[in-house]
Coordinates of C-alpha atoms in Angstrom, one line a residue:
M1073 CA 26.3 75.0 84.4
E1074 CA 30.1 75.4 85.2
A1075 CA 31.7 78.7 84.2
I1076 CA 35.1 80.4 84.4
L1077 CA 36.3 84.0 84.7
A1078 CA 39.9 84.2 83.5
L1079 CA 42.1 87.3 83.7
E1080 CA 44.9 88.3 81.4
D1081 CA 47.5 88.0 84.2
G1082 CA 46.6 84.3 84.7
R1083 CA 44.3 84.5 87.6
A1084 CA 41.1 82.4 87.1
F1085 CA 37.9 82.0 89.1
R1086 CA 35.5 79.0 88.7
G1087 CA 31.8 79.3 89.4
R1088 CA 28.3 78.7 88.1
G1089 CA 27.0 80.0 84.8
Y1090 CA 23.6 81.7 84.2
G1091 CA 22.1 84.1 81.7
A1092 CA 23.2 83.4 78.2
S1093 CA 25.5 80.4 77.6
G1094 CA 28.6 81.2 75.7
E1095 CA 31.8 83.3 76.0
R1096 CA 32.4 87.1 76.2
V1097 CA 35.6 89.1 76.6
G1098 CA 36.0 92.6 78.1
E1099 CA 37.8 94.8 80.6
V1100 CA 37.0 93.5 84.1
V1101 CA 35.9 96.3 86.5
F1102 CA 34.1 96.4 89.8
N1103 CA 31.1 98.5 90.9
T1104 CA 30.4 99.3 94.6
S1105 CA 26.7 100.2 94.3
L1106 CA 24.4 98.4 96.8
S1107 CA 21.4 98.3 94.3
G1108 CA 20.6 99.4 90.8
Y1109 CA 22.1 96.4 89.0
Q1110 CA 19.7 96.7 86.1
E1111 CA 20.6 100.4 85.5
I1112 CA 24.3 99.5 85.7
L1113 CA 24.1 96.7 83.2
T1114 CA 22.0 98.8 80.7
D1115 CA 24.3 101.9 81.0
P1116 CA 26.1 102.1 77.6
S1117 CA 29.2 103.3 79.4
Y1118 CA 29.8 99.7 80.3
A1119 CA 30.2 98.6 76.7
G1120 CA 33.4 96.5 76.4
Q1121 CA 33.4 95.7 80.1
I1122 CA 32.7 92.7 82.4
V1123 CA 31.1 94.1 85.6
V1124 CA 31.8 92.7 89.0
L1125 CA 29.3 93.8 91.7
T1126 CA 30.7 94.0 95.2
Y1127 CA 27.3 93.7 96.8
P1128 CA 26.9 89.9 97.4
H1129 CA 23.2 89.3 96.7
I1130 CA 22.0 90.3 93.3
G1131 CA 18.7 89.8 91.5
N1132 CA 16.4 89.7 94.5
Y1133 CA 14.1 92.5 93.1
G1134 CA 14.1 91.3 89.5
T1135 CA 13.9 93.7 86.5
N1136 CA 11.4 95.9 84.9
P1137 CA 11.2 98.1 81.7
L1138 CA 11.3 101.4 83.6
D1139 CA 14.7 100.8 85.2
S1140 CA 16.6 100.2 82.0
E1141 CA 18.9 103.1 81.1
S1142 CA 18.9 102.2 77.4
V1143 CA 17.4 99.8 75.0
R1144 CA 19.5 96.8 76.1
P1145 CA 22.3 95.7 78.4
F1146 CA 25.7 96.9 77.2
A1147 CA 27.9 95.1 79.7
E1148 CA 29.7 92.1 78.2
G1149 CA 29.1 90.0 81.3
L1150 CA 28.2 90.0 85.0
V1151 CA 30.2 88.6 87.9
V1152 CA 28.5 88.2 91.3
R1153 CA 28.8 86.3 94.6
E1154 CA 25.2 85.0 94.5
L1155 CA 22.5 85.5 91.8
T1156 CA 19.1 84.7 93.1
Q1157 CA 16.6 83.0 90.9
L1158 CA 13.7 84.4 92.9
A1159 CA 12.5 87.9 92.3
S1160 CA 10.3 89.5 95.0
N1161 CA 9.1 93.1 94.2
W1162 CA 5.8 94.6 93.1
R1163 CA 7.6 96.3 90.1
S1164 CA 9.3 93.1 88.9
V1165 CA 8.4 91.9 85.4
E1166 CA 11.3 89.4 84.7
E1167 CA 13.9 87.6 86.8
T1168 CA 17.4 88.9 86.3
S1169 CA 18.9 85.8 84.8
A1170 CA 16.2 85.5 82.2
F1171 CA 16.5 89.3 81.4
L1172 CA 20.2 88.9 80.7
A1173 CA 19.7 85.7 78.8
D1174 CA 17.2 87.5 76.5
F1175 CA 20.1 89.9 75.5
G1176 CA 22.9 87.3 75.3
V1177 CA 24.7 88.4 78.5
P1178 CA 26.4 85.7 80.5
V1179 CA 26.5 85.7 84.3
I1180 CA 28.9 83.8 86.6
D1181 CA 28.2 83.5 90.3
D1182 CA 29.5 81.5 93.3
I1183 CA 32.7 83.6 92.9
D1184 CA 34.7 85.0 95.8
T1185 CA 34.1 88.6 94.7
R1186 CA 36.0 90.0 97.6
A1187 CA 39.2 88.2 96.5
L1188 CA 38.5 89.3 92.9
V1189 CA 38.0 93.0 93.8
R1190 CA 41.1 93.0 96.0
H1191 CA 43.1 91.6 93.1
L1192 CA 41.7 94.3 90.7
R1193 CA 42.5 97.0 93.2
E1194 CA 46.0 95.8 93.6
H1195 CA 46.8 95.1 90.0
G1196 CA 44.3 97.3 88.2
A1197 CA 41.4 96.7 85.8
M1198 CA 42.4 94.1 83.2
R1199 CA 41.1 92.2 80.3
G1200 CA 39.2 89.0 81.0
V1201 CA 36.9 86.3 79.6
V1202 CA 33.7 84.8 81.0
S1203 CA 33.1 81.4 79.4
M1204 CA 30.6 78.5 79.8
T1205 CA 31.9 76.7 76.7
D1206 CA 35.7 76.7 77.0
L1207 CA 36.6 75.6 80.5
D1208 CA 40.4 75.4 79.9
E1209 CA 42.0 78.1 82.0
A1210 CA 45.2 78.5 79.9
S1211 CA 43.1 78.8 76.8
L1212 CA 40.9 81.5 78.3
V1213 CA 43.9 83.5 79.6
S1214 CA 45.3 83.5 76.1
K1215 CA 42.0 84.8 74.7
A1216 CA 42.0 87.5 77.3
K1217 CA 45.5 88.6 76.3
A1218 CA 44.5 88.7 72.7
S1219 CA 41.4 90.8 73.2
P1220 CA 41.5 94.6 72.5
S1221 CA 42.8 97.0 75.1
M1222 CA 40.5 99.7 76.4
V1223 CA 43.3 102.3 75.7
G1224 CA 42.9 103.7 72.2
L1225 CA 39.4 102.3 71.8
D1226 CA 36.6 104.5 70.4
L1227 CA 33.4 102.9 71.7
A1228 CA 31.3 106.0 71.7
S1229 CA 30.5 105.8 67.9
R1230 CA 29.6 102.1 68.3
V1231 CA 27.0 102.6 71.1
S1232 CA 25.6 105.9 69.8
T1233 CA 22.2 106.3 68.1
G1234 CA 22.3 106.0 64.3
F1235 CA 19.7 108.7 63.8
R1236 CA 18.4 112.0 65.2
Y1237 CA 15.3 111.8 67.5
D1238 CA 13.4 113.9 70.0
W1239 CA 12.9 113.0 73.7
K1240 CA 10.0 114.4 75.7
E1241 CA 9.5 112.0 78.6
P1242 CA 10.0 113.5 82.1
S1243 CA 11.1 111.7 85.2
P1244 CA 8.3 109.6 86.8
H1245 CA 7.4 110.6 90.3
V1246 CA 9.1 107.5 91.8
F1247 CA 12.4 109.1 90.9
Q1248 CA 11.6 112.6 92.0
T1249 CA 13.1 112.7 95.5
E1250 CA 12.6 116.4 95.6
G1251 CA 8.9 115.8 96.0
R1252 CA 5.9 116.7 93.8
R1253 CA 6.3 120.0 92.2
E1254 CA 5.0 121.5 89.0
R1255 CA 7.3 120.7 86.0
P1256 CA 8.2 123.8 83.9
A1257 CA 6.9 124.0 80.3
P1258 CA 9.7 123.6 77.7
R1259 CA 11.7 126.8 77.6
F1260 CA 15.0 125.7 76.0
R1261 CA 15.9 123.7 72.9
V1262 CA 18.8 121.4 73.8
V1263 CA 20.8 119.2 71.4
A1264 CA 22.2 116.2 73.3
Y1265 CA 25.2 114.4 71.8
D1266 CA 24.7 110.6 72.3
Y1267 CA 28.1 109.0 73.2
G1268 CA 26.2 106.4 75.2
I1269 CA 23.5 108.5 76.8
K1270 CA 21.3 107.3 79.7
H1271 CA 17.5 107.7 79.7
N1272 CA 17.5 109.4 83.1
I1273 CA 19.8 112.1 81.8
L1274 CA 17.2 112.9 79.1
R1275 CA 14.4 112.8 81.7
R1276 CA 16.3 115.2 83.9
L1277 CA 16.8 117.6 81.1
V1278 CA 13.1 117.6 80.4
D1279 CA 12.4 118.1 84.1
V1280 CA 14.2 121.5 84.0
G1281 CA 12.3 122.7 80.9
C1282 CA 14.3 121.4 78.0
S1283 CA 13.0 120.2 74.7
V1284 CA 15.7 117.7 73.8
T1285 CA 16.9 116.5 70.4
V1286 CA 19.4 113.6 70.5
V1287 CA 22.0 113.4 67.7
P1288 CA 24.6 110.8 66.8
A1289 CA 28.1 111.1 68.3
V1290 CA 29.7 111.9 64.9
T1291 CA 27.3 114.8 64.2
P1292 CA 29.3 117.9 63.1
A1293 CA 28.9 121.2 64.8
S1294 CA 27.3 122.8 61.7
D1295 CA 24.4 120.4 61.8
V1296 CA 23.9 121.1 65.5
L1297 CA 23.9 124.9 65.0
A1298 CA 21.4 124.5 62.2
L1299 CA 18.9 123.3 64.9
K1300 CA 19.3 126.6 66.6
P1301 CA 19.8 125.2 70.1
D1302 CA 19.8 127.2 73.4
G1303 CA 22.3 124.7 74.7
V1304 CA 24.3 121.6 73.9
F1305 CA 24.7 118.6 76.2
L1306 CA 27.6 116.1 76.0
S1307 CA 26.7 112.7 77.4
N1308 CA 28.5 109.9 79.2
G1309 CA 29.9 107.0 77.1
P1310 CA 32.4 104.1 77.1
G1311 CA 36.0 103.8 76.0
D1312 CA 39.0 106.0 75.7
P1313 CA 38.2 109.7 75.1
E1314 CA 41.4 110.5 73.1
P1315 CA 40.3 108.6 69.9
V1316 CA 37.0 110.5 69.9
E1317 CA 38.7 113.4 68.2
Y1318 CA 35.6 114.1 66.1
A1319 CA 33.7 115.0 69.3
A1320 CA 36.5 117.3 70.6
K1321 CA 36.5 119.1 67.2
A1322 CA 32.7 119.6 67.4
V1323 CA 33.1 121.1 70.9
R1324 CA 35.8 123.5 69.8
D1325 CA 33.5 124.6 67.0
L1326 CA 30.5 125.0 69.3
M1327 CA 32.0 126.4 72.6
R1328 CA 32.0 130.1 71.5
R1329 CA 28.5 129.8 70.0
V1330 CA 26.3 128.1 72.5
P1331 CA 26.3 127.0 76.2
I1332 CA 27.6 123.5 76.8
F1333 CA 27.2 121.1 79.7
G1334 CA 29.1 117.7 79.7
I1335 CA 29.2 114.7 82.0
C1336 CA 31.5 111.7 82.2
L1337 CA 32.9 111.1 78.7
G1338 CA 31.4 114.5 77.8
H1339 CA 33.6 116.0 80.6
Q1340 CA 36.7 114.3 79.2
I1341 CA 35.9 115.5 75.6
I1342 CA 35.6 119.1 76.9
G1343 CA 39.0 118.7 78.6
L1344 CA 40.5 117.6 75.3
A1345 CA 38.8 120.4 73.4
L1346 CA 40.3 122.9 75.8
G1347 CA 43.8 121.5 75.0
G1348 CA 44.1 119.2 77.9
R1349 CA 45.1 115.5 78.2
T1350 CA 43.4 112.4 79.6
Y1351 CA 44.8 109.3 81.2
K1352 CA 43.6 105.9 82.3
L1353 CA 42.9 105.3 86.0
K1354 CA 44.2 102.1 87.6
F1355 CA 40.8 100.6 88.3
G1356 CA 38.4 103.5 87.6
H1357 CA 35.5 104.9 89.6
H1358 CA 32.4 102.8 89.5
G1359 CA 29.7 103.1 92.1
G1360 CA 27.2 105.2 93.9
N1361 CA 29.1 106.4 96.9
H1362 CA 32.1 108.5 95.7
P1363 CA 32.7 111.7 97.8
V1364 CA 33.4 114.8 95.7
L1365 CA 34.3 118.2 97.1
N1366 CA 32.8 121.3 95.3
L1367 CA 35.8 123.6 95.4
E1368 CA 33.7 126.7 94.9
T1369 CA 31.2 126.0 97.8
Q1370 CA 33.3 123.7 100.0
K1371 CA 30.4 121.3 100.2
V1372 CA 30.8 117.6 99.8
E1373 CA 28.5 115.7 97.3
I1374 CA 28.1 111.9 97.4
T1375 CA 28.1 111.0 93.7
A1376 CA 27.4 108.1 91.3
Q1377 CA 30.4 107.5 89.0
N1378 CA 31.3 105.2 86.1
H1379 CA 34.5 106.0 84.3
G1380 CA 38.0 104.6 83.7
F1381 CA 39.7 107.7 82.4
A1382 CA 40.2 111.2 83.8
V1383 CA 41.3 114.6 82.7
D1384 CA 44.8 115.7 83.8
P1385 CA 44.3 119.1 85.6
D1386 CA 47.9 120.1 85.0
S1387 CA 47.3 120.0 81.3
L1388 CA 44.6 122.7 81.4
K1389 CA 45.4 126.4 81.1
S1390 CA 44.7 128.0 84.5
S1391 CA 44.1 131.3 82.8
E1392 CA 41.1 129.9 81.0
V1393 CA 39.8 127.0 83.1
A1394 CA 38.7 126.8 86.7
L1395 CA 38.8 123.5 88.5
T1396 CA 35.5 123.1 90.4
H1397 CA 35.3 119.6 91.8
M1398 CA 37.8 117.1 93.3
N1399 CA 37.4 113.5 94.2
L1400 CA 38.2 113.0 97.9
N1401 CA 39.3 109.4 97.5
D1402 CA 42.2 110.0 95.1
Q1403 CA 42.2 113.8 94.4
T1404 CA 41.4 113.3 90.7
L1405 CA 39.6 116.1 88.8
E1406 CA 35.8 115.8 88.9
G1407 CA 34.6 119.1 87.4
L1408 CA 35.6 122.2 85.5
R1409 CA 34.2 125.4 84.0
H1410 CA 35.5 127.9 81.5
K1411 CA 36.3 131.3 83.1
S1412 CA 34.8 133.4 80.2
L1413 CA 32.6 131.0 78.1
P1414 CA 29.3 129.4 79.1
L1415 CA 30.8 125.9 79.5
F1416 CA 31.1 123.5 82.4
S1417 CA 31.4 119.8 83.0
V1418 CA 31.6 117.1 85.7
Q1419 CA 33.1 113.7 85.7
Y1420 CA 30.4 112.0 87.8
H1421 CA 26.7 111.4 87.1
P1422 CA 24.3 114.0 88.5
E1423 CA 21.3 112.0 87.3
A1424 CA 22.6 109.1 89.3
S1425 CA 20.3 106.0 88.6
P1426 CA 21.5 104.3 90.6
G1427 CA 22.9 106.5 93.3
P1428 CA 22.2 109.7 95.3
H1429 CA 20.8 112.9 93.9
D1430 CA 23.2 115.3 95.6
A1431 CA 24.3 116.7 92.3
A1432 CA 20.9 117.0 90.6
Y1433 CA 21.2 120.8 90.9
L1434 CA 23.6 120.8 87.9
F1435 CA 20.7 120.4 85.5
E1436 CA 19.2 123.6 87.0
R1437 CA 22.5 125.3 86.7
F1438 CA 22.6 124.4 82.9
A1439 CA 19.0 125.8 82.5
K1440 CA 20.1 129.0 84.3
M1441 CA 23.1 129.3 82.1
M1442 CA 21.0 129.1 79.0
E1443 CA 18.6 131.6 80.4
E1444 CA 21.4 134.1 81.1
C1445 CA 22.8 133.6 77.6
R1446 CA 19.5 134.6 76.1
R1447 CA 19.6 138.1 77.6

């Protein structure tokens, strides 16, 4: 069926509609990963966003339950150059179009995604509408302009779990690029804040000997401390970090009591808890090929990233905070650690999924930190 993607600045793209028929609004962003479309679409960090994939041929290996990073797709819509209706892979259970239709996610293909991505790079990520029902461009542009801005939007509390639960599942061998090795028995009790947590983060924590309890985003520090954790993990998540003040308060209450490791939104929340500021990037970092320099080792890591905000390094106290990682594309802050407290964070995704595993060592670093704090 015919479909339209309309942007708030008046630019519109016509194509073919698949997945769920209907209309969805969101911030339009692009992702440069070559594979992993199912993991991308089921990452809760994409809540409130319409995802444009730069790789032209999507859907050729289908979908399967193991590759989902959460219970359902959270992206508002998918924009691609070509969506195949034929899945050819021994792991495939369902074609991509049918999988997204099951969860009400619309897809538009036959779009010049190169022109669209160049437009977003030049003008920045912006609000948009994917529609298969209203095909009037002026009407859709008006709807895009009337939709909520990502700035000031707390989405973490919307995507977070509503109840506490334990996670015990390790990574399957298909994801263990380090090879077969004996998995350590649970040594540490970790409480993981769910701001939009991915399954492979939880698996990686189990892989390094953690017994994980996941708690809702709004859980106060007193409830976490009552669980007597060896460490606290702050997850990824969608939206603007500044309205998530309840999370920054919890971190301030916890950071002198227990080791803390944060990634993505968790990194931004730590930055706010330490008195820093965050700001919105022009078009964000979304993809599996971002080079990051470890400032302490001078080694470069190729990383998976998905975020639209960043921590302002100039807003952090140099007497308390060490800057540990820097993005080599735009020199934005990608990691920090406290100089006297057991606390560190990175902006990128060390669990990848999809993406390289250059930064998987950070989970081991968290385990080592918890071990040292026990002594």
